[in-house]
Coordinates of C-alpha atoms in Angstrom, one line a residue:
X1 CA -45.9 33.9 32.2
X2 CA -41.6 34.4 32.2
X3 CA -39.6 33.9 34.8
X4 CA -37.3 37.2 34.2
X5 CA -33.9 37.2 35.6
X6 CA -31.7 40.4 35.2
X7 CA -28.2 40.1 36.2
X8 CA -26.8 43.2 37.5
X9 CA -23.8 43.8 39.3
X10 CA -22.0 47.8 39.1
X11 CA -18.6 46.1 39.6
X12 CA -17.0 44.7 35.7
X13 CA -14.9 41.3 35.8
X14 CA -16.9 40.0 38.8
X15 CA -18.7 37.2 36.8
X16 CA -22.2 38.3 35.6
X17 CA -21.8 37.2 32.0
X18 CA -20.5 33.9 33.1
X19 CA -23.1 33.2 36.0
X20 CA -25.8 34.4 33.0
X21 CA -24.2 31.4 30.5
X22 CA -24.4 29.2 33.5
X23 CA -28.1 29.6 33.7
X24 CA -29.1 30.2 30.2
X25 CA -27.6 26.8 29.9
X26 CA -29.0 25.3 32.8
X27 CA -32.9 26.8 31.6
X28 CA -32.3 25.5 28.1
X29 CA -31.3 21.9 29.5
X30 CA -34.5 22.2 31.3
X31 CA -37.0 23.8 28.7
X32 CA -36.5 24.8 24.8
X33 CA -38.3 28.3 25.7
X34 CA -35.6 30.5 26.8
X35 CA -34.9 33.9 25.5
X36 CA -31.5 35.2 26.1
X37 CA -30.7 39.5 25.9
X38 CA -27.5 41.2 26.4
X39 CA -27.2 44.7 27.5
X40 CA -24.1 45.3 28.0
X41 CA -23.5 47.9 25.1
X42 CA -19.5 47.3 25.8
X43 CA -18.9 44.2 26.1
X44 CA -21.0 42.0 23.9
X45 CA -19.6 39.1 25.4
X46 CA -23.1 37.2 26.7
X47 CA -23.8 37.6 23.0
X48 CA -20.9 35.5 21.6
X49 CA -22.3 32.5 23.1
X50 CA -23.7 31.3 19.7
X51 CA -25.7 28.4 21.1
X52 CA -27.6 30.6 23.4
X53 CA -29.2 32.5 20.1
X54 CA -28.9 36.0 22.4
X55 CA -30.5 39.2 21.3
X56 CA -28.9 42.7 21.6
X57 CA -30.0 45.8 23.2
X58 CA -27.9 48.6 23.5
X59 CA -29.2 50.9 26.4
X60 CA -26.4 52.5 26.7
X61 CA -24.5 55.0 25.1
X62 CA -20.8 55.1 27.1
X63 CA -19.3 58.2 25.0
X64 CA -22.8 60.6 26.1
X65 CA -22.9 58.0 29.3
X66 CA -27.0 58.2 28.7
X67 CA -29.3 55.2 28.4
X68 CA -31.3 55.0 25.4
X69 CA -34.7 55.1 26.4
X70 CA -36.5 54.4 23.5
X71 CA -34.1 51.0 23.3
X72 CA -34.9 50.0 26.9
X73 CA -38.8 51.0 26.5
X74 CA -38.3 48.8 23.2
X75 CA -37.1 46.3 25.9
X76 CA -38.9 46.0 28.3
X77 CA -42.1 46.1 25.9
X78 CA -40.5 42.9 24.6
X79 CA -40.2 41.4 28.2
X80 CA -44.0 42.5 29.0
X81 CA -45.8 40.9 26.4
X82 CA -43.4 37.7 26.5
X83 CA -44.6 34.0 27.1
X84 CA -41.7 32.6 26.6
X85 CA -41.0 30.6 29.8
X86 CA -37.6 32.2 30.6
X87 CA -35.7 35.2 29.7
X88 CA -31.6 36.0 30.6
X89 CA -31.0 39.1 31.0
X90 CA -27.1 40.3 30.9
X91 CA -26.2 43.5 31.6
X92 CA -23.0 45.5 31.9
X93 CA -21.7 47.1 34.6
X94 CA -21.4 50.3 32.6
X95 CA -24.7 50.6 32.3
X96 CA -25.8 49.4 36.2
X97 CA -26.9 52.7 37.8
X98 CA -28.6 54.0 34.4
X99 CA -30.5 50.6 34.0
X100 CA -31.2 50.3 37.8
X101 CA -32.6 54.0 37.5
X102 CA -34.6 53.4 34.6
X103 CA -36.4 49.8 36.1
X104 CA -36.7 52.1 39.1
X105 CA -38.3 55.7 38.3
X106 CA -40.6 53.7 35.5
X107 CA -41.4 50.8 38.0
X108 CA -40.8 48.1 35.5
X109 CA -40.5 45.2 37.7
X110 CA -44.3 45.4 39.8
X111 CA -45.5 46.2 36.0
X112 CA -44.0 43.4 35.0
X113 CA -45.2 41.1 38.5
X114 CA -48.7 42.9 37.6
X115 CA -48.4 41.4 33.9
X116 CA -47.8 37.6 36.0
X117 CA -43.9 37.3 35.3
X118 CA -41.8 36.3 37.9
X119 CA -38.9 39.0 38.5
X120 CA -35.3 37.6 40.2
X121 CA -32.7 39.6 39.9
X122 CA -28.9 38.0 40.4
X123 CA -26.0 39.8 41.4
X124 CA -22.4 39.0 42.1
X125 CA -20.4 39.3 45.3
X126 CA -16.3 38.7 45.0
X127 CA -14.0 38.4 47.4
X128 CA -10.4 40.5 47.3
X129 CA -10.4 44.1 45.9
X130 CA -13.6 44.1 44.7
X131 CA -15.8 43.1 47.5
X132 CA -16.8 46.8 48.8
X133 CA -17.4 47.7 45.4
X134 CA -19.9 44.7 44.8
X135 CA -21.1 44.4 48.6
X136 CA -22.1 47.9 47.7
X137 CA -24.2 47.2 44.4
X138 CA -26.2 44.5 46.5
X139 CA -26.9 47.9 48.7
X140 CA -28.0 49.5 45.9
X141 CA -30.3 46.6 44.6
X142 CA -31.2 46.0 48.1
X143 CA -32.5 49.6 48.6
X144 CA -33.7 50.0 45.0
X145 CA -36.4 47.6 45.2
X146 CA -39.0 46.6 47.8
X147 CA -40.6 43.9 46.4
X148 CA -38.3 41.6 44.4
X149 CA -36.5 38.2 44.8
X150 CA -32.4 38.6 45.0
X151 CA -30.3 36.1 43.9
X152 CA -26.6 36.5 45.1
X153 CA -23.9 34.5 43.7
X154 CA -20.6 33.9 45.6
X155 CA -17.3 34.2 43.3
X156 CA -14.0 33.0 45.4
X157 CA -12.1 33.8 42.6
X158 CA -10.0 36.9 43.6
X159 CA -10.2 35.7 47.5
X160 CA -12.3 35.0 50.5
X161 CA -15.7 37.1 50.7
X162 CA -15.7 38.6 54.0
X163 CA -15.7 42.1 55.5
X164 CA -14.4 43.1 59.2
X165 CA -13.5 38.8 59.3
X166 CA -17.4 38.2 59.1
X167 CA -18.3 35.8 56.0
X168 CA -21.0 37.1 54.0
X169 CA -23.9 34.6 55.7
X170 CA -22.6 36.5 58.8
X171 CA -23.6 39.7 57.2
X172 CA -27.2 39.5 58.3
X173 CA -29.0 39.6 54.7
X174 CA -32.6 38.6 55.0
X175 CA -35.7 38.3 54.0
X176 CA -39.0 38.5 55.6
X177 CA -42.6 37.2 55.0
X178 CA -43.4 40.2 52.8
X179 CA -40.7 39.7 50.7
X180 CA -38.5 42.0 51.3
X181 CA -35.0 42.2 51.5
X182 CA -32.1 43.8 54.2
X183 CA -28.9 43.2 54.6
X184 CA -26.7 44.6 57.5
X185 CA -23.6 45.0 55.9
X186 CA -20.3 44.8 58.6
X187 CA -18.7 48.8 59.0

């Protein structure tokens, strides 16, 4: 079945549109069955990647601040019944705890392990201003989801990641044989 990888990060400017392109790219180097989708009902920026053919979804409605359930049940139909190889999923940081919520309360990701996809979900840590703000949506992913491979990507941009002078592999994220995922994040 897909290999499904949302990218979801609560913080905006940290990078998860670019580290999306970055593997959309890499995937389509790798295999011609890639299915890009951007969520982010913003900033359509994932989607102005012409090469990458992306689709829309917009979950979100900012000015009511409500997801659009019948567009993410639309969705994540789509991502069920897939056989393409890979999907990209982008998604906004406007939309992060609705979407998290939703995949959550309607326990989309073991339907969708149940179905035989593989699930990773990718988020972005940044160093300077934004680090507790994105150190805290890996909590919130961390504690969202039991079961789930977490993909964390490092962006140096804005500064060294780090908290109380320990660098995030000091931070004691793990995982064990079952799969699952804690992190002990510095005070």
């Amino acid at each position: 079945m897909s290999n499904i990888h949302f990218f979801l990060q609560g913080k905006g400017g940290v990078g998860k549109t670019l580290a999306s392109s970055f593997t959309a790219q890499y995937l389509k180097e790798k295999s011609n069955d890639v299915i890009c989708i951007d969520t982010d009902s913003v900033n359509h920026t994932f989607s102005q990647y012409k090469a990458l053919n992306v689709m829309e979804y917009n979950i979100y409605n900012p000015e009511t601040s409500f997801i659009d359930e019948t567009v993410i049940e639309e969705m994540a139909e789509f991502i069920y019944k897939s056989n393409n190889e890979h999907i990209v999923i982008d998604n906004g940081a406007s939309s992060f705890v609705p979407l998290l919520q939703y995949l959550v309360d309607n326990e989309i990701i073991p339907l969708l392990r149940e179905a035989g996809h593989n699930v990773y979900i990718h988020t972005i840590i940044t160093g300077g201003q934004g680090i507790e703000d994105t150190a805290g949506g890996l909590r919130t992913i961390i504690n969202s989801f039991n079961d789930v491979n977490i993909i964390v990507w490092l962006n140096y941009k804005f500064g060294e990641i780090h908290i109380d002078d320990k660098d995030f592999k000091d931070w004691g994220c793990v995982h064990n044989k079952q799969r699952t995922y804690q992190c002990n994040y510095p005070s």
